[in-house]
PDB file of C-alpha atoms in Angstrom:
ATOM      1  CA  MET A 187     -18.336  14.589  -1.675  1.00 64.00           C
ATOM      2  CA  VAL A 188     -17.787  15.810   1.880  1.00 64.00           C
ATOM      3  CA  ASP A 189     -16.263  18.978   3.325  1.00 63.00           C
ATOM      4  CA  ARG A 190     -13.724  17.683   5.801  1.00 57.00           C
ATOM      5  CA  ILE A 191     -12.472  21.158   6.650  1.00 63.00           C
ATOM      6  CA  ALA A 192     -15.988  21.852   7.940  1.00 56.00           C
ATOM      7  CA  GLY A 193     -15.824  18.751  10.126  1.00 65.00           C
ATOM      8  CA  GLU A 194     -17.550  16.260   7.837  1.00 55.00           C
ATOM      9  CA  THR A 195     -16.127  12.764   7.370  1.00 62.00           C
ATOM     10  CA  GLY A 196     -16.442  10.336   4.487  1.00 66.00           C
ATOM     11  CA  VAL A 197     -16.082   6.588   4.117  1.00 68.00           C
ATOM     12  CA  CYS A 198     -12.627   6.821   5.663  1.00 64.00           C
ATOM     13  CA  ARG A 199     -14.096   8.276   8.917  1.00 68.00           C
ATOM     14  CA  ILE A 200     -11.332  10.925   8.979  1.00 68.00           C
ATOM     15  CA  GLY A 201     -11.860  14.685   9.072  1.00 75.00           C
ATOM     16  CA  ALA A 202      -9.564  17.635   8.528  1.00 74.00           C
ATOM     17  CA  ARG A 203      -6.647  16.166  10.494  1.00 90.00           C
ATOM     18  CA  ALA A 204      -4.931  12.836   9.929  1.00 88.00           C
ATOM     19  CA  HIS A 205      -5.129  10.308  12.752  1.00 90.00           C
ATOM     20  CA  VAL A 206      -1.856   8.484  13.424  1.00 94.00           C
ATOM     21  CA  ALA A 207      -2.422   5.029  14.892  1.00 94.00           C
ATOM     22  CA  SER A 208       1.305   4.404  15.344  1.00 95.00           C
ATOM     23  CA  ALA A 209       4.686   5.662  14.156  1.00 96.00           C
ATOM     24  CA  ALA A 210       7.915   3.724  14.636  1.00 95.00           C
ATOM     25  CA  PRO A 211      10.843   2.159  12.772  1.00 95.00           C
ATOM     26  CA  HIS A 212       9.512  -1.039  11.218  1.00 94.00           C
ATOM     27  CA  PHE A 213      11.465  -4.184  10.326  1.00 94.00           C
ATOM     28  CA  GLY A 214       8.565  -6.312   9.086  1.00 86.00           C
ATOM     29  CA  GLU A 215       8.236  -4.728   5.665  1.00 78.00           C
ATOM     30  CA  GLU A 216       9.818  -5.879   2.406  1.00 91.00           C
ATOM     31  CA  GLY A 217      13.566  -6.461   2.495  1.00 91.00           C
ATOM     32  CA  PRO A 218      14.457  -3.603   0.124  1.00 95.00           C
ATOM     33  CA  LEU A 219      12.669  -1.142   2.444  1.00 96.00           C
ATOM     34  CA  VAL A 220      13.939  -2.158   5.881  1.00 95.00           C
ATOM     35  CA  GLY A 221      17.631  -2.676   5.156  1.00 94.00           C
ATOM     36  CA  VAL A 222      19.495  -2.717   8.479  1.00 94.00           C
ATOM     37  CA  ARG A 223      18.045   0.468  10.014  1.00 95.00           C
ATOM     38  CA  GLY A 224      14.359  -0.062   9.407  1.00 96.00           C
ATOM     39  CA  SER A 225      11.591   1.742   7.567  1.00 97.00           C
ATOM     40  CA  GLY A 226      10.166   4.806   9.355  1.00 97.00           C
ATOM     41  CA  THR A 227       6.530   3.776   9.255  1.00 97.00           C
ATOM     42  CA  VAL A 228       3.472   5.930   9.928  1.00 97.00           C
ATOM     43  CA  PHE A 229       0.214   3.971  10.148  1.00 96.00           C
ATOM     44  CA  PHE A 230      -2.698   6.279   9.354  1.00 96.00           C
ATOM     45  CA  SER A 231      -6.145   5.418  10.677  1.00 94.00           C
ATOM     46  CA  GLY A 232      -9.085   5.126   8.317  1.00 88.00           C
ATOM     47  CA  CYS A 233      -9.316   3.630   4.849  1.00 87.00           C
ATOM     48  CA  ASN A 234     -11.300   4.145   1.666  1.00 83.00           C
ATOM     49  CA  LEU A 235     -11.895   0.400   1.084  1.00 86.00           C
ATOM     50  CA  ARG A 236     -13.056  -1.106   4.387  1.00 83.00           C
ATOM     51  CA  CYS A 237     -12.351  -4.701   3.325  1.00 89.00           C
ATOM     52  CA  SER A 238     -14.269  -7.423   5.141  1.00 90.00           C
ATOM     53  CA  PHE A 239     -11.023  -9.393   5.633  1.00 91.00           C
ATOM     54  CA  CYS A 240      -8.930  -6.469   6.913  1.00 89.00           C
ATOM     55  CA  GLN A 241      -6.213  -7.583   9.323  1.00 86.00           C
ATOM     56  CA  ASN A 242      -5.936  -4.015  10.677  1.00 87.00           C
ATOM     57  CA  ALA A 243      -9.645  -3.330  11.087  1.00 84.00           C
ATOM     58  CA  ASP A 244      -9.080  -1.895  14.560  1.00 86.00           C
ATOM     59  CA  ILE A 245      -7.323   1.101  12.996  1.00 84.00           C
ATOM     60  CA  SER A 246      -8.483   1.063   9.364  1.00 84.00           C
ATOM     61  CA  HIS A 247     -12.209   1.092  10.100  1.00 75.00           C
ATOM     62  CA  ARG A 248     -12.198   3.880  12.658  1.00 77.00           C
ATOM     63  CA  ALA A 249     -10.333   7.040  13.669  1.00 77.00           C
ATOM     64  CA  ALA A 250      -7.865   5.359  16.017  1.00 76.00           C
ATOM     65  CA  GLY A 251      -4.981   7.301  17.493  1.00 80.00           C
ATOM     66  CA  PRO A 252      -4.576  11.040  17.980  1.00 86.00           C
ATOM     67  CA  ALA A 253      -5.495  13.643  15.387  1.00 90.00           C
ATOM     68  CA  VAL A 254      -2.224  15.276  14.335  1.00 93.00           C
ATOM     69  CA  ASP A 255      -1.739  18.683  12.752  1.00 95.00           C
ATOM     70  CA  SER A 256       0.825  19.454  10.045  1.00 96.00           C
ATOM     71  CA  ALA A 257       3.520  20.483  12.501  1.00 97.00           C
ATOM     72  CA  GLY A 258       3.080  17.327  14.569  1.00 97.00           C
ATOM     73  CA  LEU A 259       3.284  15.084  11.513  1.00 97.00           C
ATOM     74  CA  ALA A 260       6.357  16.953  10.280  1.00 98.00           C
ATOM     75  CA  ARG A 261       8.065  16.272  13.629  1.00 97.00           C
ATOM     76  CA  VAL A 262       7.435  12.552  13.193  1.00 97.00           C
ATOM     77  CA  MET A 263       9.070  12.672   9.762  1.00 97.00           C
ATOM     78  CA  ILE A 264      12.128  14.501  11.075  1.00 97.00           C
ATOM     79  CA  GLU A 265      12.491  12.050  13.973  1.00 97.00           C
ATOM     80  CA  PHE A 266      12.678   9.101  11.583  1.00 97.00           C
ATOM     81  CA  GLU A 267      15.558  10.760   9.789  1.00 96.00           C
ATOM     82  CA  SER A 268      17.360  11.458  13.076  1.00 95.00           C
ATOM     83  CA  HIS A 269      16.928   7.765  14.001  1.00 94.00           C
ATOM     84  CA  GLY A 270      18.682   6.757  10.770  1.00 97.00           C
ATOM     85  CA  CYS A 271      15.712   5.044   9.087  1.00 97.00           C
ATOM     86  CA  HIS A 272      16.145   4.313   5.394  1.00 97.00           C
ATOM     87  CA  ASN A 273      12.869   5.951   4.360  1.00 98.00           C
ATOM     88  CA  LEU A 274       9.559   7.459   5.420  1.00 98.00           C
ATOM     89  CA  ASN A 275       6.846   4.835   4.920  1.00 98.00           C
ATOM     90  CA  LEU A 276       3.297   6.262   4.753  1.00 98.00           C
ATOM     91  CA  VAL A 277       0.806   3.419   5.296  1.00 96.00           C
ATOM     92  CA  THR A 278      -2.788   3.853   4.073  1.00 95.00           C
ATOM     93  CA  PRO A 279      -2.194   7.459   2.968  1.00 96.00           C
ATOM     94  CA  SER A 280      -4.757   7.755   0.154  1.00 93.00           C
ATOM     95  CA  HIS A 281      -7.366   9.665   2.146  1.00 91.00           C
ATOM     96  CA  VAL A 282      -4.922  12.060   3.856  1.00 94.00           C
ATOM     97  CA  VAL A 283      -2.755  13.241   0.940  1.00 95.00           C
ATOM     98  CA  PRO A 284      -3.406  16.984   1.567  1.00 93.00           C
ATOM     99  CA  GLN A 285      -2.420  16.592   5.223  1.00 95.00           C
ATOM    100  CA  ILE A 286       0.757  14.719   4.227  1.00 97.00           C
ATOM    101  CA  LEU A 287       1.774  17.355   1.671  1.00 97.00           C
ATOM    102  CA  SER A 288       1.262  20.129   4.212  1.00 97.00           C
ATOM    103  CA  ALA A 289       3.459  18.317   6.740  1.00 97.00           C
ATOM    104  CA  LEU A 290       6.123  17.530   4.149  1.00 97.00           C
ATOM    105  CA  GLU A 291       6.434  21.204   3.276  1.00 97.00           C
ATOM    106  CA  LEU A 292       7.292  21.949   6.901  1.00 98.00           C
ATOM    107  CA  ALA A 293       9.634  18.940   7.204  1.00 98.00           C
ATOM    108  CA  LEU A 294      11.540  19.892   4.065  1.00 97.00           C
ATOM    109  CA  ASP A 295      12.115  23.359   5.477  1.00 96.00           C
ATOM    110  CA  ASP A 296      13.785  21.629   8.440  1.00 95.00           C
ATOM    111  CA  GLY A 297      16.091  19.569   6.227  1.00 96.00           C
ATOM    112  CA  PHE A 298      14.079  16.353   5.778  1.00 97.00           C
ATOM    113  CA  SER A 299      15.529  14.277   2.921  1.00 97.00           C
ATOM    114  CA  LEU A 300      14.487  10.611   3.284  1.00 98.00           C
ATOM    115  CA  PRO A 301      12.958   8.746   0.326  1.00 98.00           C
ATOM    116  CA  ILE A 302       9.167   8.743   0.660  1.00 98.00           C
ATOM    117  CA  VAL A 303       7.230   5.471   0.388  1.00 98.00           C
ATOM    118  CA  TYR A 304       3.533   5.669  -0.535  1.00 98.00           C
ATOM    119  CA  ASN A 305       2.162   2.387   0.848  1.00 98.00           C
ATOM    120  CA  SER A 306      -1.468   2.137  -0.279  1.00 97.00           C
ATOM    121  CA  SER A 307      -4.338  -0.244  -0.962  1.00 94.00           C
ATOM    122  CA  GLY A 308      -3.999   0.526  -4.664  1.00 95.00           C
ATOM    123  CA  TYR A 309      -7.418   2.181  -4.696  1.00 94.00           C
ATOM    124  CA  ASP A 310      -6.023   5.608  -5.586  1.00 96.00           C
ATOM    125  CA  SER A 311      -7.282   8.183  -8.037  1.00 96.00           C
ATOM    126  CA  VAL A 312      -4.929   9.112 -10.852  1.00 98.00           C
ATOM    127  CA  GLU A 313      -5.824  12.762 -10.229  1.00 97.00           C
ATOM    128  CA  THR A 314      -4.474  12.520  -6.677  1.00 96.00           C
ATOM    129  CA  LEU A 315      -1.386  10.586  -7.754  1.00 98.00           C
ATOM    130  CA  LYS A 316      -0.471  13.306 -10.230  1.00 97.00           C
ATOM    131  CA  LEU A 317      -0.237  15.709  -7.299  1.00 96.00           C
ATOM    132  CA  LEU A 318       2.471  13.400  -5.912  1.00 98.00           C
ATOM    133  CA  ASP A 319       4.574  13.267  -9.076  1.00 98.00           C
ATOM    134  CA  GLY A 320       8.073  14.291  -8.002  1.00 97.00           C
ATOM    135  CA  VAL A 321       7.177  13.972  -4.306  1.00 98.00           C
ATOM    136  CA  VAL A 322       6.908  10.211  -3.816  1.00 98.00           C
ATOM    137  CA  ASP A 323      10.067   8.182  -4.451  1.00 98.00           C
ATOM    138  CA  ILE A 324       8.732   4.660  -3.931  1.00 98.00           C
ATOM    139  CA  TYR A 325       5.190   3.516  -4.590  1.00 98.00           C
ATOM    140  CA  MET A 326       4.146   0.323  -2.806  1.00 98.00           C
ATOM    141  CA  PRO A 327       0.514  -0.464  -3.672  1.00 98.00           C
ATOM    142  CA  ASP A 328      -1.451  -3.606  -3.018  1.00 96.00           C
ATOM    143  CA  LEU A 329      -3.028  -5.219  -6.048  1.00 95.00           C
ATOM    144  CA  LYS A 330      -5.638  -7.581  -4.697  1.00 89.00           C
ATOM    145  CA  PHE A 331      -8.320  -8.586  -7.192  1.00 91.00           C
ATOM    146  CA  TRP A 332      -9.261  -8.597 -10.857  1.00 90.00           C
ATOM    147  CA  HIS A 333     -12.536  -8.329 -12.817  1.00 80.00           C
ATOM    148  CA  GLY A 334     -14.660  -7.339  -9.837  1.00 77.00           C
ATOM    149  CA  GLU A 335     -13.838 -10.457  -7.828  1.00 77.00           C
ATOM    150  CA  GLY A 336     -13.154  -8.329  -4.768  1.00 82.00           C
ATOM    151  CA  ALA A 337     -16.500  -6.511  -4.807  1.00 79.00           C
ATOM    152  CA  PRO A 338     -18.172  -8.781  -2.222  1.00 86.00           C
ATOM    153  CA  TYR A 339     -15.357  -8.067   0.227  1.00 89.00           C
ATOM    154  CA  MET A 340     -15.071  -4.271  -0.128  1.00 83.00           C
ATOM    155  CA  GLU A 341     -17.646  -1.923   1.323  1.00 73.00           C
ATOM    156  CA  ASN A 342     -19.115   0.467  -1.309  1.00 73.00           C
ATOM    157  CA  VAL A 343     -16.505  -0.487  -3.935  1.00 85.00           C
ATOM    158  CA  ASP A 344     -17.261  -2.434  -7.113  1.00 86.00           C
ATOM    159  CA  ASP A 345     -14.578  -1.007  -9.434  1.00 91.00           C
ATOM    160  CA  TYR A 346     -11.423  -1.961  -7.554  1.00 92.00           C
ATOM    161  CA  ALA A 347      -9.547  -3.565 -10.458  1.00 92.00           C
ATOM    162  CA  GLU A 348     -10.306  -0.710 -12.857  1.00 94.00           C
ATOM    163  CA  VAL A 349      -9.198   1.966 -10.386  1.00 94.00           C
ATOM    164  CA  ALA A 350      -6.192   0.057  -9.041  1.00 95.00           C
ATOM    165  CA  THR A 351      -4.722  -0.864 -12.429  1.00 96.00           C
ATOM    166  CA  ALA A 352      -5.030   2.749 -13.600  1.00 97.00           C
ATOM    167  CA  ALA A 353      -3.348   3.859 -10.379  1.00 98.00           C
ATOM    168  CA  VAL A 354      -0.488   1.362 -10.618  1.00 98.00           C
ATOM    169  CA  THR A 355       0.074   2.334 -14.260  1.00 98.00           C
ATOM    170  CA  GLU A 356       0.401   5.975 -13.201  1.00 98.00           C
ATOM    171  CA  MET A 357       2.717   5.039 -10.344  1.00 98.00           C
ATOM    172  CA  HIS A 358       5.004   3.181 -12.726  1.00 98.00           C
ATOM    173  CA  ARG A 359       4.941   6.092 -15.166  1.00 98.00           C
ATOM    174  CA  GLN A 360       6.192   8.373 -12.416  1.00 98.00           C
ATOM    175  CA  VAL A 361       8.913   6.283 -10.783  1.00 98.00           C
ATOM    176  CA  GLY A 362       9.667   3.321 -13.069  1.00 98.00           C
ATOM    177  CA  ASP A 363      11.067  -0.006 -11.881  1.00 98.00           C
ATOM    178  CA  LEU A 364      12.420  -0.437  -8.360  1.00 98.00           C
ATOM    179  CA  HIS A 365      15.975   0.857  -8.026  1.00 98.00           C
ATOM    180  CA  LEU A 366      18.226  -0.388  -5.232  1.00 97.00           C
ATOM    181  CA  VAL A 367      21.467   1.045  -3.853  1.00 97.00           C
ATOM    182  CA  ARG A 368      23.448  -1.491  -1.805  1.00 94.00           C
ATOM    183  CA  GLY A 369      20.295  -3.577  -1.479  1.00 94.00           C
ATOM    184  CA  VAL A 370      18.049  -0.760  -0.239  1.00 97.00           C
ATOM    185  CA  ALA A 371      15.273   0.762  -2.337  1.00 98.00           C
ATOM    186  CA  VAL A 372      15.673   4.431  -3.263  1.00 98.00           C
ATOM    187  CA  SER A 373      13.026   4.798  -5.968  1.00 98.00           C
ATOM    188  CA  GLY A 374      10.551   2.907  -8.115  1.00 98.00           C
ATOM    189  CA  LEU A 375       7.507   0.652  -7.916  1.00 98.00           C
ATOM    190  CA  LEU A 376       7.120  -2.296  -5.553  1.00 98.00           C
ATOM    191  CA  VAL A 377       3.786  -4.155  -5.736  1.00 98.00           C
ATOM    192  CA  ARG A 378       2.272  -6.351  -3.044  1.00 97.00           C
ATOM    193  CA  HIS A 379      -0.104  -9.176  -3.902  1.00 97.00           C
ATOM    194  CA  LEU A 380      -1.780 -10.937  -0.979  1.00 95.00           C
ATOM    195  CA  VAL A 381      -2.614 -14.492  -2.021  1.00 95.00           C
ATOM    196  CA  MET A 382      -6.279 -15.185  -1.265  1.00 92.00           C
ATOM    197  CA  PRO A 383      -7.777 -18.675  -1.067  1.00 94.00           C
ATOM    198  CA  GLY A 384      -9.329 -19.804  -4.347  1.00 91.00           C
ATOM    199  CA  HIS A 385      -8.435 -16.673  -6.332  1.00 91.00           C
ATOM    200  CA  VAL A 386      -5.645 -17.974  -8.564  1.00 93.00           C
ATOM    201  CA  THR A 387      -7.460 -16.787 -11.712  1.00 93.00           C
ATOM    202  CA  ASP A 388      -7.278 -13.234 -10.391  1.00 94.00           C
ATOM    203  CA  THR A 389      -3.612 -13.716  -9.528  1.00 96.00           C
ATOM    204  CA  ARG A 390      -2.740 -14.832 -13.052  1.00 96.00           C
ATOM    205  CA  ALA A 391      -4.421 -11.770 -14.553  1.00 96.00           C
ATOM    206  CA  ILE A 392      -2.680  -9.454 -12.101  1.00 97.00           C
ATOM    207  CA  MET A 393       0.747 -10.917 -12.856  1.00 98.00           C
ATOM    208  CA  ARG A 394       0.180 -10.544 -16.598  1.00 98.00           C
ATOM    209  CA  PHE A 395      -0.778  -6.914 -16.052  1.00 98.00           C
ATOM    210  CA  LEU A 396       2.350  -6.245 -13.979  1.00 98.00           C
ATOM    211  CA  ALA A 397       4.549  -7.892 -16.591  1.00 98.00           C
ATOM    212  CA  SER A 398       2.947  -5.688 -19.248  1.00 98.00           C
ATOM    213  CA  LEU A 399       4.210  -2.644 -17.335  1.00 98.00           C
ATOM    214  CA  SER A 400       7.696  -4.168 -17.207  1.00 98.00           C
ATOM    215  CA  PRO A 401       9.141  -7.654 -16.679  1.00 98.00           C
ATOM    216  CA  GLU A 402      11.316  -5.924 -14.039  1.00 98.00           C
ATOM    217  CA  THR A 403       8.298  -4.956 -11.929  1.00 98.00           C
ATOM    218  CA  TYR A 404       9.141  -5.978  -8.364  1.00 98.00           C
ATOM    219  CA  VAL A 405       6.307  -7.973  -6.789  1.00 98.00           C
ATOM    220  CA  ASN A 406       6.056  -9.357  -3.281  1.00 97.00           C
ATOM    221  CA  VAL A 407       3.800 -12.432  -3.348  1.00 97.00           C
ATOM    222  CA  MET A 408       2.514 -12.503   0.225  1.00 95.00           C
ATOM    223  CA  ASP A 409       1.548 -15.706   2.028  1.00 94.00           C
ATOM    224  CA  GLN A 410       0.148 -14.396   5.319  1.00 91.00           C
ATOM    225  CA  TYR A 411      -3.575 -14.307   4.572  1.00 93.00           C
ATOM    226  CA  ARG A 412      -5.667 -15.548   7.479  1.00 91.00           C
ATOM    227  CA  PRO A 413      -9.403 -14.876   7.831  1.00 91.00           C
ATOM    228  CA  SER A 414      -9.848 -11.820  10.020  1.00 91.00           C
ATOM    229  CA  TYR A 415     -12.643  -9.427  10.924  1.00 90.00           C
ATOM    230  CA  ARG A 416     -15.824 -10.352   8.994  1.00 88.00           C
ATOM    231  CA  ALA A 417     -14.052 -12.931   6.817  1.00 90.00           C
ATOM    232  CA  CYS A 418     -14.284 -15.504   9.593  1.00 90.00           C
ATOM    233  CA  GLY A 419     -16.998 -17.918   8.513  1.00 86.00           C
ATOM    234  CA  ASP A 420     -17.197 -16.516   4.973  1.00 91.00           C
ATOM    235  CA  PRO A 421     -17.683 -19.547   2.670  1.00 90.00           C
ATOM    236  CA  ALA A 422     -15.295 -18.131   0.050  1.00 89.00           C
ATOM    237  CA  ILE A 423     -12.439 -16.629   2.090  1.00 93.00           C
ATOM    238  CA  GLY A 424     -13.030 -18.033   5.564  1.00 93.00           C
ATOM    239  CA  ARG A 425      -9.938 -20.236   5.444  1.00 94.00           C
ATOM    240  CA  PRO A 426      -6.207 -19.485   5.279  1.00 93.00           C
ATOM    241  CA  ALA A 427      -4.560 -19.509   1.886  1.00 93.00           C
ATOM    242  CA  GLY A 428      -2.906 -22.914   1.580  1.00 93.00           C
ATOM    243  CA  TYR A 429       0.387 -24.046   0.111  1.00 94.00           C
ATOM    244  CA  SER A 430      -1.282 -24.864  -3.215  1.00 96.00           C
ATOM    245  CA  ASP A 431      -2.744 -21.326  -3.445  1.00 95.00           C
ATOM    246  CA  TYR A 432       0.639 -19.795  -2.784  1.00 96.00           C
ATOM    247  CA  ALA A 433       2.575 -22.121  -5.103  1.00 97.00           C
ATOM    248  CA  ALA A 434       0.102 -21.345  -7.906  1.00 97.00           C
ATOM    249  CA  ALA A 435       0.619 -17.607  -7.325  1.00 97.00           C
ATOM    250  CA  ILE A 436       4.407 -17.889  -7.554  1.00 97.00           C
ATOM    251  CA  GLU A 437       4.039 -19.990 -10.707  1.00 97.00           C
ATOM    252  CA  ALA A 438       1.683 -17.377 -12.188  1.00 97.00           C
ATOM    253  CA  ALA A 439       4.258 -14.641 -11.583  1.00 98.00           C
ATOM    254  CA  ARG A 440       6.990 -16.669 -13.236  1.00 98.00           C
ATOM    255  CA  ASP A 441       4.782 -17.698 -16.144  1.00 98.00           C
ATOM    256  CA  ALA A 442       3.906 -14.061 -16.772  1.00 98.00           C
ATOM    257  CA  GLY A 443       7.606 -13.327 -17.264  1.00 98.00           C
ATOM    258  CA  LEU A 444       8.207 -11.344 -14.093  1.00 98.00           C
ATOM    259  CA  ARG A 445      11.832 -11.543 -13.009  1.00 97.00           C
ATOM    260  CA  ARG A 446      11.817  -9.827  -9.611  1.00 97.00           C
ATOM    261  CA  ILE A 447       9.623 -11.900  -7.306  1.00 97.00           C
ATOM    262  CA  GLU A 448       9.846 -11.800  -3.532  1.00 94.00           C
ATOM    263  CA  GLY A 449       8.402 -15.041  -2.197  1.00 89.00           C
ATOM    264  CA  HIS A 450       9.002 -18.023   0.007  1.00 79.00           C
ATOM    265  CA  LEU A 451       9.206 -21.035  -2.330  1.00 72.00           C
TER     266      LEU A 451
END
């Protein structure tokens, strides 16, 4: 436990103020988020996982970008609405929830009304998520590993699956299945699963879990894994995920009974 108000920092390397690495309309997210006007995306620096294969290590493993107070973050939110973005997309927000809530209070006073996307690693505490009940419209967590398989790749974390499945269950309890209006998401749960080389057993377990929440759980099966950061040269994950890895993941989602699969096969 650290006192960030007093200037201390934890695993995330962030103190009392959130650091914003970038903020701009984004068109590279899932189709239901970007629509035609883009997703208003805020990339927060720092992370509570510090994965060895992180593709954004330059911002997730350090306090990149300026420290922003509540008023500054609220202005970013309002600007996205004025630009016509479909939503406010908060990327890696888990460690800056108090700062986000403080900014949202100010933004709401100025008329902010976009759907809020909570785009996280999945390693979220249920206690924190309950503070967001009625605030977040769309939860978009990653769900990476099962049964401790990710422990070698995550600094100081050996309970990822236990924490993440409890978090995703709470997210679904709050917002239910993904709801679209004219093809654009307005509420609900959207889960990302990054296909890792040689981890199809984990994928099968994850898809069964998601189907147990609801066969209508929307899952994006992602094919862009490439070894980055410290994963280069790792004997287990030091290669790209191949076609066979990805095809097996799509098959696992279908076999589990999931009916809303975003993929490329």
